[in-house]
XYZ file of C-alpha atoms in Angstrom:
454
model
C -32.070 10.314 -8.707
C -35.731 9.727 -7.609
C -35.933 7.633 -4.412
C -39.323 6.469 -3.150
C -40.312 4.883 0.178
C -43.468 3.003 0.637
C -45.178 0.614 3.140
C -45.660 -2.807 1.533
C -47.320 -6.064 2.471
C -45.187 -8.910 1.044
C -47.751 -11.515 0.196
C -45.375 -13.869 -1.529
C -45.054 -16.202 1.476
C -47.729 -16.526 4.284
C -46.643 -17.326 7.866
C -48.001 -20.028 10.130
C -50.207 -17.119 11.896
C -51.935 -16.655 8.552
C -50.382 -13.430 8.157
C -47.896 -11.535 6.062
C -44.636 -9.427 6.847
C -45.215 -5.739 6.528
C -41.905 -4.214 4.960
C -40.592 -0.773 4.009
C -39.942 -0.643 0.432
C -37.181 1.646 -1.053
C -36.872 1.820 -4.784
C -34.990 3.838 -7.453
C -35.121 3.559 -11.189
C -32.738 0.665 -11.121
C -32.996 -1.016 -7.763
C -35.796 -1.998 -5.215
C -34.914 -3.171 -1.594
C -37.389 -4.489 0.886
C -36.732 -4.054 4.578
C -38.809 -6.232 7.107
C -40.701 -4.496 9.965
C -41.569 -6.185 13.171
C -45.372 -6.185 12.124
C -47.090 -8.824 10.697
C -50.834 -8.495 9.185
C -53.264 -10.202 7.094
C -54.530 -8.606 3.857
C -57.837 -7.533 5.458
C -56.110 -5.596 8.261
C -53.714 -4.086 6.131
C -56.336 -2.616 3.997
C -58.266 -1.386 6.873
C -55.153 0.900 7.674
C -56.406 3.337 5.230
C -59.995 3.500 6.897
C -61.307 6.046 9.403
C -62.823 3.876 12.010
C -60.595 0.939 12.975
C -59.636 -0.654 16.274
C -57.047 0.972 18.801
C -54.575 -1.811 17.963
C -54.576 -1.146 14.351
C -54.653 2.798 14.778
C -51.173 2.236 16.754
C -49.808 0.003 13.909
C -50.800 2.582 11.469
C -49.112 5.414 13.213
C -46.048 3.320 13.803
C -45.917 2.700 10.023
C -46.578 6.218 8.927
C -43.987 7.518 11.329
C -41.491 4.766 9.807
C -42.404 6.097 6.296
C -41.855 9.693 7.260
C -38.480 9.066 8.927
C -37.345 7.004 6.086
C -38.086 9.734 3.417
C -36.214 12.223 5.653
C -33.142 9.911 5.804
C -33.317 9.527 2.092
C -33.262 13.386 1.580
C -30.126 13.569 3.759
C -28.549 10.680 1.869
C -27.404 12.556 -1.254
C -26.252 11.134 -3.794
C -28.435 8.287 -2.381
C -26.764 4.906 -1.648
C -28.634 1.800 -0.368
C -25.542 0.884 1.746
C -25.497 4.202 3.394
C -29.225 4.082 4.047
C -28.938 0.796 5.574
C -26.122 1.646 7.847
C -27.524 4.988 9.226
C -31.198 4.221 9.209
C -32.282 0.605 8.688
C -29.813 -0.868 11.122
C -31.019 1.762 13.975
C -34.566 2.181 13.449
C -36.494 0.030 16.423
C -39.449 -1.026 14.211
C -37.361 -2.419 11.448
C -35.631 -5.763 11.673
C -31.805 -5.421 11.805
C -30.352 -6.709 8.402
C -28.113 -9.624 9.337
C -26.371 -9.798 6.033
C -24.956 -6.105 6.492
C -21.257 -6.296 6.707
C -19.340 -3.601 8.604
C -16.105 -5.516 9.269
C -13.325 -6.185 6.846
C -13.101 -9.895 5.996
C -10.119 -11.912 4.615
C -10.719 -13.705 1.240
C -12.223 -17.288 2.012
C -9.011 -18.983 0.581
C -6.873 -17.202 3.266
C -9.169 -17.749 6.153
C -7.909 -21.186 7.218
C -4.351 -20.155 7.167
C -2.409 -19.471 10.251
C -0.342 -16.705 10.880
C 3.305 -17.015 11.994
C 3.389 -17.026 15.860
C 6.364 -14.878 15.897
C 4.635 -12.357 13.671
C 1.546 -12.253 15.946
C 3.906 -11.731 18.965
C 5.618 -8.739 17.355
C 2.716 -7.077 15.528
C 0.000 -6.456 18.155
C -2.456 -5.373 15.707
C -2.896 -8.921 14.386
C -4.313 -10.239 17.836
C -6.203 -7.033 18.700
C -10.232 -6.862 18.572
C -11.483 -3.711 16.903
C -15.020 -2.250 16.622
C -16.607 -2.642 13.366
C -16.213 0.136 10.758
C -13.072 1.277 12.216
C -9.657 2.106 10.680
C -8.133 -0.654 12.795
C -10.485 -3.203 11.433
C -9.540 -2.656 7.760
C -5.930 -2.041 8.547
C -5.984 -5.410 10.397
C -7.503 -7.109 7.535
C -4.964 -5.680 4.864
C -2.074 -6.676 7.222
C -3.326 -10.299 7.836
C -3.797 -10.655 4.001
C -0.429 -9.183 3.229
C 1.227 -11.667 5.924
C -0.504 -14.920 4.526
C 0.813 -13.875 1.109
C 4.267 -13.625 2.338
C 4.630 -9.853 1.649
C 5.911 -9.236 4.951
C 7.578 -6.057 3.855
C 4.336 -4.456 2.769
C 2.391 -5.661 5.992
C 5.066 -4.006 8.014
C 4.671 -0.741 6.252
C 0.748 -0.989 6.747
C 1.327 -1.545 10.439
C 3.542 1.502 10.783
C 0.963 3.592 9.094
C -1.716 2.379 11.372
C 0.285 3.155 14.516
C 0.812 6.820 13.130
C -3.042 7.310 12.656
C -3.757 5.870 15.933
C -1.256 7.991 17.856
C -3.007 10.977 16.082
C -6.663 10.522 17.067
C -7.019 6.921 17.912
C -8.845 4.140 16.252
C -11.593 6.258 14.713
C -14.462 5.110 12.285
C -13.829 5.076 8.772
C -16.761 7.878 8.239
C -14.561 9.984 10.387
C -11.753 10.162 8.182
C -12.558 13.059 6.090
C -10.717 15.700 4.046
C -10.520 17.873 7.267
C -9.416 14.886 9.190
C -6.479 14.001 6.731
C -5.355 17.829 6.432
C -5.133 18.060 10.439
C -3.301 14.528 10.280
C -0.757 16.180 7.816
C -0.315 19.493 9.779
C 0.226 17.506 12.962
C 2.770 15.209 11.522
C 4.576 18.221 9.775
C 4.659 20.024 12.978
C 6.588 17.077 14.586
C 9.062 16.756 12.012
C 7.834 14.156 9.737
C 8.927 14.515 6.002
C 6.505 14.922 3.210
C 7.672 11.365 1.912
C 6.709 9.376 5.044
C 3.287 11.586 5.226
C 2.803 10.622 1.695
C 3.512 6.765 2.432
C 1.141 6.755 5.365
C -1.730 8.599 3.499
C -1.485 6.311 0.767
C -1.972 3.396 2.932
C -5.267 5.150 4.439
C -6.397 5.557 0.696
C -5.648 1.783 0.313
C -7.675 1.069 3.288
C -10.680 3.091 1.931
C -10.416 1.164 -1.498
C -10.583 -1.985 0.465
C -13.611 -0.773 2.673
C -15.627 0.118 -0.418
C -14.902 -3.054 -2.149
C -16.229 -4.737 0.892
C -19.263 -2.499 1.116
C -18.238 -1.200 4.456
C -18.373 2.535 3.360
C -19.840 4.042 0.257
C -17.863 5.594 -2.549
C -19.226 9.034 -1.833
C -17.446 8.889 1.657
C -14.182 8.364 -0.303
C -11.961 11.544 0.883
C -9.180 11.326 -1.603
C -8.943 12.869 -5.204
C -9.431 15.840 -7.106
C -10.743 18.620 -5.055
C -10.556 16.496 -2.065
C -7.331 15.343 -0.310
C -4.380 14.937 -2.491
C -1.596 12.775 -1.138
C 1.526 14.675 -0.927
C 4.660 13.519 -2.883
C 8.106 13.792 -1.252
C 10.866 15.544 -3.428
C 13.727 14.116 -1.384
C 17.343 14.908 -2.468
C 18.833 11.647 -3.978
C 22.417 11.757 -3.075
C 24.388 9.524 -5.580
C 28.162 9.073 -5.240
C 30.545 10.732 -7.346
C 33.231 8.806 -9.334
C 35.734 10.023 -6.859
C 33.842 8.647 -3.992
C 33.279 5.281 -5.807
C 36.918 4.985 -6.352
C 37.672 5.595 -2.533
C 35.391 2.912 -1.657
C 36.740 0.578 -4.220
C 40.175 1.089 -2.912
C 39.401 0.867 0.610
C 41.355 -1.532 2.376
C 39.343 -3.600 4.904
C 40.695 -4.804 8.072
C 42.239 -8.338 7.387
C 40.951 -9.605 10.589
C 37.379 -8.543 10.240
C 35.820 -10.440 7.232
C 32.547 -8.771 7.863
C 33.733 -5.565 7.004
C 35.015 -7.046 3.585
C 31.690 -8.756 3.147
C 29.834 -5.568 3.394
C 31.961 -3.784 1.028
C 31.972 -6.556 -1.674
C 28.200 -6.992 -1.471
C 27.722 -3.182 -1.648
C 29.737 -3.108 -4.796
C 28.083 -6.424 -6.175
C 24.765 -4.158 -6.192
C 26.343 -1.200 -7.791
C 27.989 -3.098 -10.639
C 24.997 -5.478 -10.949
C 22.642 -2.582 -12.306
C 21.966 -1.266 -8.778
C 20.258 -4.750 -8.009
C 17.988 -4.630 -4.933
C 19.399 -6.451 -2.074
C 16.311 -8.561 -1.502
C 16.823 -9.873 -5.130
C 20.418 -10.426 -4.465
C 19.715 -12.762 -1.707
C 17.236 -14.714 -3.674
C 19.562 -15.206 -6.632
C 20.117 -18.873 -7.546
C 22.918 -20.665 -9.489
C 20.394 -21.510 -12.161
C 19.790 -17.862 -12.777
C 23.262 -17.480 -14.399
C 23.064 -17.893 -18.024
C 26.309 -17.449 -20.302
C 27.917 -14.617 -18.291
C 24.590 -13.104 -17.244
C 22.234 -13.245 -14.149
C 18.695 -13.164 -15.336
C 16.041 -13.035 -12.918
C 12.626 -11.366 -12.136
C 12.104 -8.700 -9.320
C 10.544 -10.033 -6.359
C 8.891 -6.657 -6.009
C 6.921 -7.097 -9.258
C 6.675 -10.738 -9.508
C 3.021 -10.710 -8.309
C 1.974 -7.686 -10.476
C 3.705 -9.169 -13.565
C 2.555 -12.743 -13.242
C 0.819 -12.799 -16.645
C 3.759 -11.054 -18.392
C 7.030 -11.424 -16.322
C 9.654 -8.912 -16.857
C 13.184 -10.226 -16.864
C 16.250 -8.230 -15.931
C 19.679 -9.195 -17.388
C 22.653 -8.357 -15.594
C 26.268 -8.846 -17.102
C 28.542 -10.414 -14.413
C 31.617 -8.165 -14.070
C 35.062 -9.610 -12.763
C 34.265 -7.728 -9.559
C 31.131 -9.669 -9.206
C 32.673 -13.133 -10.053
C 35.138 -12.400 -7.263
C 32.303 -11.759 -4.773
C 30.483 -14.835 -5.685
C 33.570 -16.865 -5.344
C 34.437 -15.406 -1.969
C 31.233 -15.353 -0.175
C 29.066 -17.479 -2.317
C 27.671 -20.897 -1.604
C 30.153 -23.741 -2.281
C 27.486 -26.096 -3.422
C 26.538 -24.674 -6.860
C 23.477 -26.851 -7.543
C 21.017 -25.001 -9.707
C 18.358 -24.569 -6.953
C 20.819 -23.309 -4.170
C 21.121 -19.592 -3.394
C 24.319 -17.989 -4.802
C 24.723 -16.196 -1.359
C 23.945 -18.475 1.560
C 22.215 -15.974 3.932
C 18.682 -17.091 3.816
C 17.039 -20.607 4.681
C 14.339 -21.182 2.119
C 12.679 -23.911 4.549
C 12.098 -21.149 7.141
C 8.875 -19.236 7.172
C 8.697 -16.137 4.915
C 8.353 -13.994 8.015
C 11.768 -15.405 9.216
C 13.424 -14.920 6.018
C 11.974 -11.333 5.910
C 13.641 -10.764 9.472
C 16.805 -12.447 8.231
C 16.971 -10.107 5.149
C 16.579 -7.079 7.384
C 19.334 -8.102 9.826
C 21.737 -8.828 6.677
C 21.018 -5.433 5.231
C 21.382 -3.650 8.623
C 24.862 -5.280 8.980
C 25.824 -3.990 5.472
C 24.755 -0.581 6.451
C 26.510 -0.573 9.587
C 29.904 -1.358 8.148
C 29.421 0.846 5.133
C 28.727 3.702 7.618
C 32.056 2.830 9.119
C 33.799 3.056 5.832
C 32.070 6.308 5.231
C 33.542 7.844 8.126
C 37.103 6.482 7.540
C 36.999 7.684 3.994
C 35.789 11.333 5.042
C 32.752 10.897 2.677
C 29.851 12.941 3.777
C 27.075 11.311 1.981
C 25.688 8.151 3.329
C 26.688 4.701 1.655
C 23.701 2.641 2.205
C 22.357 -0.489 0.056
C 19.813 2.104 -1.283
C 22.545 4.473 -2.418
C 24.208 1.621 -4.402
C 20.977 1.492 -6.446
C 20.838 5.503 -6.895
C 24.388 5.668 -7.618
C 24.286 3.165 -10.492
C 21.231 4.843 -12.056
C 22.809 8.340 -11.650
C 26.198 7.276 -13.177
C 24.360 5.707 -16.120
C 22.268 8.933 -16.596
C 25.387 11.295 -16.398
C 27.131 8.882 -18.935
C 24.519 9.722 -21.489
C 22.562 6.374 -21.234
C 19.023 6.454 -22.375
C 16.245 6.621 -19.602
C 14.813 3.508 -21.444
C 17.914 1.497 -20.875
C 18.093 2.430 -17.109
C 14.377 1.563 -16.779
C 15.069 -1.878 -18.206
C 18.285 -2.182 -15.868
C 16.394 -1.296 -12.892
C 13.361 -3.247 -13.659
C 10.867 -0.453 -13.551
C 7.448 -1.178 -14.971
C 6.927 2.369 -16.161
C 9.309 5.198 -17.701
C 7.773 7.729 -15.140
C 8.837 5.609 -12.248
C 12.646 5.614 -13.584
C 12.538 9.429 -14.362
C 11.213 10.160 -10.837
C 13.938 7.764 -9.426
C 16.913 9.231 -11.067
C 18.943 11.838 -9.234
C 19.646 15.213 -10.910
C 22.836 15.642 -12.722
C 25.916 15.870 -10.426
C 27.627 19.560 -10.003
C 30.506 18.638 -12.389
C 28.110 17.914 -15.172
C 26.029 20.831 -14.504
C 29.270 22.964 -14.767
C 30.395 21.333 -18.037
C 27.087 21.881 -19.469
C 26.653 25.387 -18.335
C 29.851 26.313 -20.145
C 27.947 25.527 -23.344
C 26.030 28.726 -22.713
C 29.258 30.775 -23.181
C 29.897 29.432 -26.594
C 28.570 32.309 -28.427
C 31.504 34.237 -27.095
C 33.853 32.394 -29.177
C 32.043 33.915 -32.244
C 33.055 37.294 -31.342
C 36.575 36.430 -30.553
C 36.896 34.742 -34.122
C 35.309 37.766 -35.650
C 37.938 39.994 -33.929
C 40.823 37.763 -35.241
C 39.574 37.735 -38.682
C 39.619 41.707 -38.702
C-alpha cells in the first residue's frame, strides 16, 4: 500500500492571528489524516518556504518542517503493513513539533451503559484489580476493563477466571505493555508455567483469556490487528486432553446404596444432590440452584442453561429432564416447602442478594457437596473423585456406553455444538473396550465351524 506524507497549510479556517495551521498530511488510497503542528503561517510566508532567500525565522521553520516530513516518511517505512493507529501511537504522539492528538485512546473503557453502575463493595475488596490504577496500554488495563464489565453484567464466574489469568501473567513478567506480548512472550510463558507444573488445560484457559484481551484492545483501537500474536503460524493456544474419569456402574451402585450417618443430615443432602444431578441429565449445579417450581411441566423439568442464556438470547435452547422417583424424593426432602411458581426448588440462594453474593453462596454450597462426597469416596474405597463435575461426566459416559446417540447427549447436556459434546465425552470404559475387542476374534469361529463340518 502506497503511503505518502507531505506538509500542508490548512486554509479552511483562519485563526485570529490571520494565520493558518501547518499540518502533516498522511494519505493512502483510501484515507487521509491531518496532524496539526505547532507552526502557524499565513499563505504568503508558506509559499516563501520554497524560496532561496528568506528570513532567518522562516529558514528555521522550513528546516523543522523538512525534518518532520523526513522523520514521518521513515516512520511510515517502518510501519509495515501501514496502520494509522500504529503511526499515531509511535510517531505522532511523541514527535515534539506535532500537537498531541487528544482523541487517541490507549486505555480500555467500559461501554457507556455500564459506566454509571457501581461494583459490589465486597467484590472490590476481594479482587484488588478492580481498584488498581494501571498504565495505559498495559495488559492490566484491559484485563481490568473486561473484569469490571463481566462483574457489572453479573457474570461473576467468568470475571473470576479472567482475574486468575491476569495474576498468572502478572507473576510471570509483570504488568507489561500489550505490544510486548508477542509470540515469543507467550511461548516463554507456556514453558515457564509448564516447568512449574501447570497443566496444558490451565495454560490453555489463561492464554485464551489473553487472546480475548487482545480482541478487546483491537476493538477499542488500543493496538492494531498486526500486533495480534495468536493464530496460524503464530502462537496456538494449547488444548488440554485431561482424562475424564467417569464412574462405573459398580461405583454408582456403591454410592446409591451408601448409608449416610443418620445424625448428619449434611452428608445425606450431599449424596442426594449429587444423585439429583446424575439422574437429571448431568445437570450443572448452578442450573440446579436456579430451578424454580414453574420449571416443572407434567413430570419434566424444562429450563435454559445459565451458561448459554446470553449467547442464545435470540434463540433459546431449552433442556427437558424427566423427573425420576429419586429426583422427586430429593425435592421432597430438601426442597422449598413453599411451592409458589417463582420460588426456587432448593432454598439455597437468596435472589434478593447481589449477583456477586449469589455466586459466593453457590461456591460455598458446591464446596460442601464436594467435601462430603470426598468422605463417601474414602468410605466406599473408590479411587476416582466424586465431585459435582463427575456427576455430569458420568451421566454422559453412561449414555454413550449404552449406545445412545451423541445427538441425544448433546441435547441432554445443553451443548450448542456437537463438537463440544464429542470433546466432552469420556472414552469408553474398560469393560466395554474388552467386549468390543472380542469382536476382533469372531473370525476364529469360522475355522471352528469348518473343522466341525469336516
